[in-house]
Coordinates of C-alpha atoms in Angstrom, one line a residue:
X1 CA 0.0 -0.1 0.0
X2 CA 1.5 3.3 -1.0
X3 CA 1.4 6.6 0.9
X4 CA -0.6 9.5 -0.7
X5 CA 2.2 11.9 0.5
X6 CA 4.0 13.0 -2.7
X7 CA 7.1 13.6 -0.7
X8 CA 7.3 9.8 0.4
X9 CA 9.9 7.9 -1.5
X10 CA 8.7 5.4 -3.9
X11 CA 10.6 2.1 -3.7
X12 CA 11.9 0.5 -6.8
X13 CA 10.8 -3.1 -7.7
X14 CA 13.6 -5.6 -7.3
X15 CA 15.7 -5.6 -10.3
X16 CA 14.1 -2.6 -11.8
X17 CA 16.2 -0.2 -13.8
X18 CA 16.5 3.3 -12.2
X19 CA 17.3 5.4 -15.2
X20 CA 13.7 6.5 -16.2
X21 CA 12.9 7.3 -12.6
X22 CA 16.0 9.5 -12.2
X23 CA 15.0 11.5 -15.4
X24 CA 11.5 12.0 -13.8
X25 CA 13.1 13.2 -10.6
X26 CA 15.4 15.5 -12.5
X27 CA 12.5 17.0 -14.4
X28 CA 10.5 17.4 -11.2
X29 CA 13.4 19.1 -9.4
X30 CA 13.8 21.4 -12.4
X31 CA 10.2 22.3 -12.2
X32 CA 10.3 23.0 -8.5
X33 CA 13.3 25.2 -9.0
X34 CA 11.6 27.1 -11.8
X35 CA 8.6 27.5 -9.7
X36 CA 10.5 28.9 -6.9
X37 CA 12.1 31.6 -9.0
X38 CA 8.8 32.4 -10.5
X39 CA 7.3 33.1 -7.0
X40 CA 9.8 35.9 -6.6
X41 CA 11.1 34.8 -3.1
X42 CA 13.1 37.5 -1.3
X43 CA 15.2 34.9 0.5
X44 CA 18.5 34.3 -1.4
X45 CA 20.0 30.9 -1.4
X46 CA 22.7 30.6 1.3
X47 CA 26.2 30.9 -0.1
X48 CA 28.4 27.9 -0.1
X49 CA 30.9 27.5 2.8
X50 CA 34.3 29.2 2.1
X51 CA 36.0 25.8 1.7
X52 CA 32.8 23.9 0.5
X53 CA 34.1 21.1 -1.7
X54 CA 37.4 22.8 -2.4
X55 CA 40.3 20.3 -2.4
X56 CA 43.5 21.8 -0.9
X57 CA 46.7 21.1 -3.0
X58 CA 48.0 18.9 -0.2
X59 CA 44.6 17.2 0.5
X60 CA 45.9 13.8 -0.8
X61 CA 43.8 13.8 -4.1
X62 CA 44.5 11.6 -7.1
X63 CA 47.0 12.8 -9.7
X64 CA 44.2 13.6 -12.0
X65 CA 42.8 16.2 -9.5
X66 CA 40.0 13.9 -8.2
X67 CA 39.2 13.5 -4.6
X68 CA 39.5 10.4 -2.4
X69 CA 38.1 7.2 -3.8
X70 CA 34.9 7.8 -1.7
X71 CA 34.2 11.0 -3.7
X72 CA 34.9 13.3 -0.8
X73 CA 32.0 12.3 1.3
X74 CA 33.9 12.1 4.6
X75 CA 32.6 14.6 7.2
X76 CA 35.6 17.0 6.7
X77 CA 34.9 17.1 3.0
X78 CA 38.5 16.3 2.3
X79 CA 39.7 19.8 3.4
X80 CA 42.1 18.8 6.3
X81 CA 45.7 18.0 5.4
X82 CA 46.9 14.6 6.2
X83 CA 49.6 14.3 9.0
X84 CA 52.4 14.2 6.4
X85 CA 51.0 17.3 4.6
X86 CA 54.5 18.9 3.8
X87 CA 55.1 21.3 6.8
X88 CA 58.1 23.6 6.0
X89 CA 61.4 22.3 7.3
X90 CA 62.7 24.0 10.5
X91 CA 65.0 27.1 10.2
X92 CA 68.7 26.2 10.1
X93 CA 69.1 28.4 13.3
X94 CA 67.0 29.9 16.1
X95 CA 67.5 33.2 17.8
X96 CA 67.1 33.7 21.6
X97 CA 67.3 36.8 23.9
X98 CA 65.5 38.2 26.9
X99 CA 61.8 39.2 26.2
X100 CA 62.4 42.5 28.2
X101 CA 65.4 44.6 29.1
X102 CA 65.7 47.7 31.2
X103 CA 67.9 50.6 30.2
X104 CA 68.7 54.0 31.7
X105 CA 71.1 56.9 31.1
X106 CA 74.4 56.4 32.8
X107 CA 77.3 58.6 31.6
X108 CA 79.9 56.3 33.0
X109 CA 78.8 52.6 32.4
X110 CA 76.4 50.5 30.3
X111 CA 75.4 46.8 30.6
X112 CA 74.1 44.4 27.9
X113 CA 72.4 41.1 27.4
X114 CA 73.3 38.1 25.4
X115 CA 71.7 37.2 22.0
X116 CA 72.0 33.4 21.4
X117 CA 72.1 31.4 18.3
X118 CA 71.2 27.7 18.1
X119 CA 72.2 26.1 14.8
X120 CA 71.0 22.9 13.1
X121 CA 73.8 20.4 12.8
X122 CA 73.9 20.9 9.0
X123 CA 74.5 24.7 9.4
X124 CA 77.8 26.0 10.6
X125 CA 77.8 29.4 9.0
X126 CA 77.9 33.0 10.4
X127 CA 74.8 34.8 11.6
X128 CA 74.5 38.5 11.0
X129 CA 72.6 40.2 13.9
X130 CA 70.9 43.6 13.4
X131 CA 68.1 45.5 15.2
X132 CA 65.0 47.3 13.8
X133 CA 62.8 49.9 15.3
X134 CA 65.3 51.3 17.8
X135 CA 63.7 54.3 19.5
X136 CA 65.2 57.9 18.9
X137 CA 68.1 58.8 21.2
X138 CA 69.1 55.1 21.7
X139 CA 72.1 53.6 20.2
X140 CA 74.0 50.3 20.3
X141 CA 77.5 50.2 21.7
X142 CA 78.7 48.0 18.9
X143 CA 78.1 48.9 15.1
X144 CA 75.4 46.9 13.5
X145 CA 75.2 44.4 11.9
X146 CA 77.0 42.3 14.5
X147 CA 78.4 39.1 13.1
X148 CA 78.2 35.9 15.3
X149 CA 80.8 33.6 13.7
X150 CA 79.9 30.0 13.0
X151 CA 82.3 28.9 15.7
X152 CA 80.3 31.0 18.3
X153 CA 76.8 30.8 19.6
X154 CA 76.2 34.2 21.3
X155 CA 77.0 37.9 21.3
X156 CA 76.5 40.7 23.7
X157 CA 74.1 43.4 22.7
X158 CA 74.1 46.8 24.6
X159 CA 71.5 49.5 24.2
X160 CA 72.7 53.0 25.2
X161 CA 70.1 55.8 25.7
X162 CA 71.2 59.4 25.9
X163 CA 69.8 62.0 28.2
X164 CA 67.1 63.0 25.7
X165 CA 65.6 59.4 25.3
X166 CA 61.8 59.2 25.9
X167 CA 60.8 57.0 28.8
X168 CA 58.5 54.1 28.3
X169 CA 58.3 50.6 26.9
X170 CA 59.3 50.1 23.2
X171 CA 59.5 46.8 21.3
X172 CA 62.5 46.4 19.1
X173 CA 63.1 43.6 16.7
X174 CA 66.4 41.5 16.7
X175 CA 67.0 40.1 13.3
X176 CA 69.3 37.3 12.5
X177 CA 70.3 36.5 8.9
X178 CA 72.4 33.4 8.0
X179 CA 72.2 30.3 5.7
X180 CA 69.8 32.3 3.4
X181 CA 67.3 32.6 6.1
X182 CA 65.9 35.5 8.3
X183 CA 65.0 35.0 12.0
X184 CA 63.3 37.5 14.2
X185 CA 62.9 37.9 18.0
X186 CA 61.2 40.7 19.8
X187 CA 62.7 42.4 22.9
X188 CA 60.8 45.2 24.8
X189 CA 63.1 48.0 25.9
X190 CA 61.9 49.5 29.2
X191 CA 63.6 53.0 29.1
X192 CA 63.8 54.5 32.6
X193 CA 65.5 57.8 33.7
X194 CA 68.9 57.7 35.0
X195 CA 70.0 58.8 38.5
X196 CA 70.6 62.6 38.4
X197 CA 70.1 62.7 34.6
X198 CA 68.2 65.3 32.7
X199 CA 64.5 64.8 32.9
X200 CA 63.6 64.4 29.3
X201 CA 59.8 64.2 30.2
X202 CA 60.0 67.8 31.2
X203 CA 59.0 70.2 28.4
X204 CA 60.5 69.3 25.0
X205 CA 63.5 67.1 25.4
X206 CA 64.0 68.3 29.1
X207 CA 63.8 72.0 28.3
X208 CA 61.0 74.7 28.5
X209 CA 61.4 78.2 27.0
X210 CA 58.7 80.2 28.9
X211 CA 57.2 82.9 26.9
X212 CA 57.6 85.9 29.2
X213 CA 56.6 88.5 26.6
X214 CA 59.5 90.9 27.3
X215 CA 62.6 91.7 25.4
X216 CA 66.2 91.0 26.5
X217 CA 65.4 89.2 29.6
X218 CA 68.2 88.3 32.0
X219 CA 67.6 85.7 34.8
X220 CA 69.8 86.3 37.7
X221 CA 68.3 84.3 40.6
X222 CA 65.6 81.7 41.3
X223 CA 63.6 80.4 44.1
X224 CA 61.2 77.3 44.2
X225 CA 58.0 77.5 46.1
X226 CA 56.7 74.6 48.3
X227 CA 53.8 74.0 45.7
X228 CA 56.5 73.5 42.9
X229 CA 56.2 76.7 41.2
X230 CA 59.3 78.6 40.0
X231 CA 60.2 82.2 40.8
X232 CA 62.7 83.8 38.3
X233 CA 64.0 87.3 38.9
X234 CA 66.3 89.5 37.0
X235 CA 65.7 92.3 34.5
X236 CA 64.3 93.2 31.1
X237 CA 65.7 95.8 28.6
X238 CA 69.1 97.1 27.7
X239 CA 71.7 98.0 30.3
X240 CA 71.0 101.7 31.3
X241 CA 67.3 101.3 30.8
X242 CA 66.6 98.0 32.6
X243 CA 63.5 97.2 34.6
X244 CA 63.0 94.8 37.4
X245 CA 61.5 91.4 36.2
X246 CA 59.8 88.9 38.4
X247 CA 58.2 85.9 36.8
X248 CA 56.4 82.9 38.2
X249 CA 56.1 79.6 36.3
X250 CA 53.9 76.6 37.1
X251 CA 55.7 73.4 37.9
X252 CA 55.7 72.3 34.3
X253 CA 57.7 75.4 33.4
X254 CA 54.9 77.5 31.7
X255 CA 54.0 81.0 32.9
X256 CA 51.5 81.1 35.9
X257 CA 48.8 83.3 34.5
X258 CA 47.5 83.9 38.0
X259 CA 50.5 85.9 38.8
X260 CA 50.9 89.5 37.5
X261 CA 50.3 89.8 33.8
X262 CA 50.5 86.4 32.1
X263 CA 52.9 85.3 34.9
X264 CA 55.2 88.3 34.8
X265 CA 55.6 91.5 36.9
X266 CA 57.9 94.3 35.6
X267 CA 58.7 97.3 37.9
X268 CA 60.3 100.5 36.7
X269 CA 61.5 102.2 39.9
X270 CA 62.4 105.6 38.8
X271 CA 62.3 105.5 35.1
X272 CA 66.0 104.6 34.9
X273 CA 68.1 101.6 35.3
X274 CA 66.8 98.8 37.8
X275 CA 67.5 95.1 38.3
X276 CA 67.4 92.5 41.0
X277 CA 70.0 89.8 41.8
X278 CA 68.4 87.9 44.7
X279 CA 65.0 86.5 45.7
X280 CA 63.4 84.6 48.6
X281 CA 59.9 83.4 49.1
X282 CA 58.1 84.0 52.4
X283 CA 56.1 81.3 54.1
X284 CA 52.8 83.0 53.2
X285 CA 53.8 83.2 49.5
X286 CA 55.0 86.7 49.4
X287 CA 58.0 87.3 47.2
X288 CA 61.0 89.5 48.4
X289 CA 63.7 90.6 45.9
X290 CA 66.9 92.7 46.2
X291 CA 69.1 94.5 43.8
X292 CA 69.9 98.1 42.6
X293 CA 68.0 101.1 41.2
X294 CA 68.9 104.6 40.2
X295 CA 67.1 106.5 42.9
X296 CA 67.3 108.5 46.0
X297 CA 66.5 107.1 49.4
X298 CA 62.8 105.9 49.0
X299 CA 62.2 108.7 46.5
X300 CA 62.6 109.5 42.8
X301 CA 63.2 113.2 43.6
X302 CA 66.4 115.0 43.9
X303 CA 69.9 113.6 43.1
X304 CA 69.8 110.0 42.0
X305 CA 72.5 107.4 41.8
X306 CA 72.6 103.7 42.1
X307 CA 71.0 102.6 45.4
X308 CA 70.3 99.5 47.2
X309 CA 66.9 98.2 46.3
X310 CA 64.3 95.9 48.2
X311 CA 61.0 95.2 46.7
X312 CA 58.2 92.9 48.0
X313 CA 55.2 91.5 46.1
X314 CA 52.1 89.6 47.2
X315 CA 51.5 86.1 46.2
X316 CA 49.4 87.3 43.2
X317 CA 52.2 89.7 42.0
X318 CA 50.8 93.0 43.3
X319 CA 53.1 95.4 45.2
X320 CA 53.0 94.6 48.9
X321 CA 51.9 97.9 50.4
X322 CA 52.6 96.7 53.9
X323 CA 56.2 97.1 52.9
X324 CA 57.1 100.8 53.0
X325 CA 53.6 101.7 51.7
X326 CA 54.5 101.1 48.2
X327 CA 56.2 97.7 48.1
X328 CA 59.5 99.3 47.2
X329 CA 62.4 100.6 49.3
X330 CA 65.5 102.2 48.0
X331 CA 68.6 103.4 50.0
X332 CA 71.1 105.8 48.7
X333 CA 74.5 105.5 50.3
X334 CA 75.8 109.0 51.1
X335 CA 79.4 108.2 50.0
X336 CA 78.7 106.6 46.7
X337 CA 76.9 103.8 44.7
X338 CA 75.4 100.7 46.4
X339 CA 73.9 97.5 45.2
X340 CA 72.6 94.3 46.8
X341 CA 73.3 90.7 45.5
X342 CA 71.8 88.6 48.3
X343 CA 68.9 88.6 50.7
X344 CA 67.6 86.6 53.5
X345 CA 64.9 86.8 56.3
X346 CA 65.5 85.8 59.9
X347 CA 63.1 84.0 62.2
X348 CA 61.6 87.4 63.3
X349 CA 60.8 88.5 59.8
X350 CA 63.7 91.0 59.7
X351 CA 65.2 91.4 56.2
X352 CA 68.9 91.2 55.6
X353 CA 70.6 92.2 52.4
X354 CA 74.2 92.0 51.3
X355 CA 76.1 93.6 48.6
X356 CA 78.5 96.4 47.8
X357 CA 79.0 100.0 48.9
X358 CA 81.3 102.5 47.5
X359 CA 83.1 104.4 50.2
X360 CA 86.8 105.4 49.5
X361 CA 86.9 102.0 47.8
X362 CA 84.3 99.2 47.4
X363 CA 83.4 97.5 50.7
X364 CA 81.1 94.6 51.8
X365 CA 77.7 96.0 52.6
X366 CA 75.1 94.5 54.9
X367 CA 71.7 96.0 55.7
X368 CA 68.9 95.1 58.0
X369 CA 65.3 96.2 57.7
X370 CA 62.2 95.5 59.9
X371 CA 59.4 93.4 58.4
X372 CA 57.7 96.6 57.2
X373 CA 60.8 97.8 55.3
X374 CA 62.1 100.3 57.7
X375 CA 65.8 100.5 58.5
X376 CA 66.4 98.6 61.7
X377 CA 68.1 101.1 64.0
X378 CA 69.2 98.3 66.5
X379 CA 71.6 97.1 63.7
X380 CA 74.6 99.5 63.6
X381 CA 72.3 102.4 64.6
X382 CA 71.0 103.0 61.1
X383 CA 70.5 99.5 59.8
X384 CA 73.7 99.6 57.6
X385 CA 77.1 98.2 58.2
X386 CA 80.1 97.4 56.0
X387 CA 83.6 95.8 56.1
X388 CA 86.7 97.0 54.4
X389 CA 89.2 94.3 54.0
X390 CA 91.9 96.6 52.6
X391 CA 91.1 96.4 49.0
X392 CA 88.0 96.3 46.9
X393 CA 85.2 94.0 48.2
X394 CA 81.9 92.7 46.8
X395 CA 79.3 91.0 48.9
X396 CA 77.7 88.1 47.0
X397 CA 76.0 85.9 49.6
X398 CA 74.5 86.0 53.1
X399 CA 73.2 83.6 55.7
X400 CA 71.6 84.4 59.2
X401 CA 72.6 82.3 62.2
X402 CA 70.2 81.3 64.9
X403 CA 71.5 83.9 67.4
X404 CA 71.0 86.6 64.8
X405 CA 74.6 86.9 63.6
X406 CA 75.1 87.5 59.9
X407 CA 77.8 86.0 57.7
X408 CA 78.5 87.7 54.4
X409 CA 80.5 86.0 51.6
X410 CA 82.1 87.9 48.7
X411 CA 85.4 88.7 47.1
X412 CA 88.3 91.0 48.2
X413 CA 91.3 92.0 46.2
X414 CA 93.2 92.0 49.5
X415 CA 92.5 88.2 50.0
X416 CA 95.3 85.8 49.0
X417 CA 92.7 83.9 46.9
X418 CA 90.1 86.6 46.5
X419 CA 87.5 84.8 48.8
X420 CA 86.2 86.9 51.7
X421 CA 84.0 85.8 54.6
X422 CA 83.0 88.3 57.3
X423 CA 80.6 87.7 60.3
X424 CA 78.6 90.6 62.0
X425 CA 77.0 90.4 65.4
X426 CA 73.3 90.8 65.8
X427 CA 74.0 94.5 66.7
X428 CA 75.8 95.2 63.4
X429 CA 79.3 95.2 64.7
X430 CA 82.0 93.0 63.3
X431 CA 82.4 89.7 65.0
X432 CA 86.1 89.4 65.8
X433 CA 85.8 85.7 67.0
X434 CA 85.3 84.8 63.3
X435 CA 88.2 85.2 61.0
X436 CA 88.9 83.7 57.6
X437 CA 92.4 83.7 56.0
X438 CA 93.3 81.5 53.1
X439 CA 96.4 79.5 53.3
X440 CA 96.5 79.0 49.5
X441 CA 97.7 81.6 47.0
X442 CA 96.3 79.9 44.0
X443 CA 93.7 79.4 42.5
X444 CA 91.6 82.5 42.9
X445 CA 88.1 81.7 44.2
X446 CA 85.1 83.6 42.7
X447 CA 82.3 82.7 45.1
X448 CA 78.7 82.3 44.0
X449 CA 76.7 80.5 46.7
X450 CA 76.8 80.2 50.5
X451 CA 75.2 77.5 52.7
X452 CA 74.9 77.3 56.5
X453 CA 75.4 73.6 57.4
X454 CA 73.6 72.0 60.3
X455 CA 76.8 71.8 62.4
X456 CA 77.5 75.5 62.0
X457 CA 80.0 75.1 59.3
X458 CA 79.8 77.2 56.1
X459 CA 80.0 75.9 52.4
X460 CA 80.9 78.2 49.5
X461 CA 80.4 77.3 46.0
X462 CA 81.8 79.1 43.0
X463 CA 84.8 78.8 40.6
X464 CA 88.5 78.4 40.8
X465 CA 90.7 80.4 38.3
X466 CA 94.3 78.9 38.0
X467 CA 97.3 80.7 36.8
X468 CA 97.6 78.3 33.8
X469 CA 94.2 79.3 32.5
X470 CA 92.3 76.4 33.7
X471 CA 88.8 77.0 35.3
X472 CA 87.1 74.5 37.7
X473 CA 84.0 74.5 39.8
X474 CA 85.0 75.1 43.4
X475 CA 83.8 74.1 46.9
X476 CA 85.1 75.6 50.0
X477 CA 84.2 74.6 53.6
X478 CA 85.1 76.5 56.7
X479 CA 84.6 75.9 60.4
X480 CA 82.2 78.0 62.6
X481 CA 85.2 80.1 63.5
X482 CA 86.2 80.8 60.0
X483 CA 89.1 78.3 59.7
X484 CA 89.6 76.1 56.6
X485 CA 88.0 72.8 57.4
X486 CA 90.7 70.2 56.8
X487 CA 88.2 67.4 57.3
X488 CA 86.8 68.4 53.9
X489 CA 89.0 66.8 51.3
X490 CA 92.0 67.2 53.7
X491 CA 92.3 70.9 52.9
X492 CA 88.9 72.6 53.0
X493 CA 88.9 72.8 49.2
X494 CA 87.6 70.7 46.3
X495 CA 88.0 71.5 42.6
X496 CA 85.9 69.6 40.0
X497 CA 84.9 69.6 36.3
X498 CA 82.0 68.2 34.4
X499 CA 82.6 65.8 31.7
X500 CA 85.9 65.4 29.8
X501 CA 89.4 66.8 30.0
X502 CA 89.6 70.3 28.7
X503 CA 86.3 71.4 30.0
X504 CA 86.0 74.6 32.1
X505 CA 83.3 75.0 34.7
X506 CA 81.9 77.7 36.9
X507 CA 79.3 76.9 39.5
X508 CA 75.9 78.7 39.1
X509 CA 74.2 76.8 41.9
X510 CA 74.9 74.4 44.7
X511 CA 72.8 72.4 47.1
X512 CA 73.1 70.0 50.0
X513 CA 71.3 66.7 49.6
X514 CA 69.5 65.1 52.5
X515 CA 72.4 62.6 53.1
X516 CA 75.0 65.3 53.1
X517 CA 76.2 64.8 49.5
X518 CA 76.8 68.0 47.5
X519 CA 75.5 68.9 44.2
X520 CA 76.8 71.6 41.8
X521 CA 75.1 72.9 38.6
X522 CA 77.8 74.6 36.4
X523 CA 78.1 76.7 33.3
X524 CA 80.6 74.4 31.4
X525 CA 82.6 75.3 28.3
X526 CA 84.0 72.5 26.1
X527 CA 87.5 72.7 24.4
X528 CA 85.9 74.8 21.4
X529 CA 84.5 77.3 23.9
X530 CA 80.8 76.2 23.5
X531 CA 78.8 76.6 26.6
X532 CA 76.8 73.7 28.2
X533 CA 75.4 72.7 31.5
X534 CA 77.3 70.6 34.0
X535 CA 76.0 68.5 36.9
X536 CA 78.5 67.2 39.5
X537 CA 77.8 65.3 42.7
X538 CA 80.5 65.2 45.4
X539 CA 80.5 63.1 48.6
X540 CA 79.8 64.9 52.0
X541 CA 83.5 64.9 52.9
X542 CA 84.6 66.3 49.5
X543 CA 86.8 63.3 48.9
X544 CA 85.0 61.7 46.0
X545 CA 83.2 62.7 42.9
X546 CA 80.1 60.6 42.8
X547 CA 78.9 61.7 39.4
X548 CA 80.1 64.2 36.8
X549 CA 78.4 64.9 33.4
X550 CA 78.0 67.7 30.9
X551 CA 74.8 68.1 29.0
X552 CA 74.6 70.1 25.8
X553 CA 71.0 71.4 25.3
X554 CA 69.8 72.3 21.9
X555 CA 71.3 75.7 21.0
X556 CA 73.8 77.7 23.1
X557 CA 72.8 77.9 26.7
X558 CA 74.0 80.1 29.5
X559 CA 72.9 78.7 32.8
X560 CA 72.8 81.3 35.5
X561 CA 71.2 79.9 38.6
X562 CA 70.0 76.7 40.1
X563 CA 68.1 75.3 43.2
X564 CA 67.0 72.1 44.7
X565 CA 63.2 71.6 45.0
X566 CA 61.3 69.7 47.7
X567 CA 61.2 66.5 45.6
X568 CA 64.9 66.5 45.1
X569 CA 65.0 67.7 41.5
X570 CA 67.8 70.0 40.6
X571 CA 66.3 73.0 38.8
X572 CA 68.4 75.1 36.5
X573 CA 67.5 78.4 34.7
X574 CA 69.2 80.9 32.4
X575 CA 69.2 82.1 28.9
X576 CA 69.6 80.2 25.7
X577 CA 70.1 81.1 22.0
X578 CA 68.4 78.6 19.6
X579 CA 70.2 77.9 16.3
X580 CA 68.6 80.1 13.5
X581 CA 67.1 82.6 16.0
X582 CA 68.5 86.0 16.9
X583 CA 68.9 87.0 20.6
X584 CA 68.6 84.9 23.6
X585 CA 65.5 83.9 25.7
X586 CA 65.0 82.4 29.1
X587 CA 65.0 78.6 29.6
X588 CA 64.4 76.2 32.5
X589 CA 65.3 72.6 32.9
X590 CA 65.5 70.0 35.7
X591 CA 67.5 66.9 36.7
X592 CA 66.2 63.8 38.4
X593 CA 67.1 63.3 42.1
X594 CA 70.4 61.7 42.9

């Protein structure tokens, strides 16, 4: 009995021929297909699978292109290779190296890692090793390609970053070529900053040129606020028509627009020549500067000549009117010109300035004012004292002791090595219990900085000029009584250079690190006379140079001042002339903590 369902199969009678039936089925399928098209169905036929029925060249087919003897009806359609499907033969060598390697700038040493070659027995040839995708400011110690002879299986590869290298992780490709083959191995270079190296992440390649908006700017001194902002002071304009300049920068070196006008305050004292050489920041953020101005005593009327200048500004850059009513105090010495090169504030808020006064010759000058800017008459009866060492003197630095005594550092033509140190009592009289005499006739010391150490000793930084024309950065340490401290490098003196033989250095800033080690920032000239920036670290006892390096920033730089910030970064500022540009402009940079 047959089913009435037309889709039910119709069995063939035993021994019946199948050809007519197959034709009928073919005609029926054709009709169904035509009917489907005629209906206009919107459902397209599914596309064949990507490998549907395709026989791979290595799929084991017969020579005439046919499939397996079963017509390719296996579940995988004959698309998978057989186990002996002709895998490429192994390379004649393999290359091995660490997957990651850390490097950092070190001016005195470098370390490398081993690149290893494992050869197949049949290959005994050389392998040429090269490196692709090396980051900027990174080189290899050895010239590439580096040949590993057939008799050897490894070679040392050293990557050397310079100070301007970008920090981060960078994949580089080691490439070995030998026996007609190329083998690759990736190594990730982890580039980190070096100890006391230039901070290349600061600004552009470690340098910021702040746009202060004024011509012919000179940066003479710097202070760093606790919040990381920079205070730069000096002048703007040509000599004879200079004005006082005070600028504040954000921690990243760009102008702080909340200070003055776009980060800058310019003060014209009496429409003549004014400048400042020293700055200190008070605990409440006010800024105190000292220098010189063509004026009378607290007036622009009457006869005018170069006078000692103090000025104080609020944290926003406005004149601090609690200081003398105008924020500016000038003092004309009756006997001649006067100027200030250093300023400090004692625990009572009294202001002490040091510099030079022209009496019958030039003498060390020291002045003390009350916090409101009035001359302190308890100090030498009129707030002014000086010391004549027998020649011409110039006061360049000042520190205040806990008992109110004041030490002034400077130069004297009557000193055997030009260095002068004088201590004044809190009353303004000279302290006869302190006396400095150099036992050395050469070199001449030109001091720049003065530090009061925790044990009461004094540390002077500057430069040493030798009779043969050499110039070196100088450190001098004296006892609390003014004697040369022979526990410091066995003599009290230490002379150092940054970088190579033939370099000349002059310290522009010094600092004492928490562990007692000393750091100097120098203006450094190479053998051709080009100016650079030196950084030198010296042990606390002066006996050892811990680090010495000379950095050439882009252009021609003239560093003028340096200071250590709360994080331990050595900050340096000055002026710089960029190649292709006329005139110089301020720059700031910083070095990582030691």
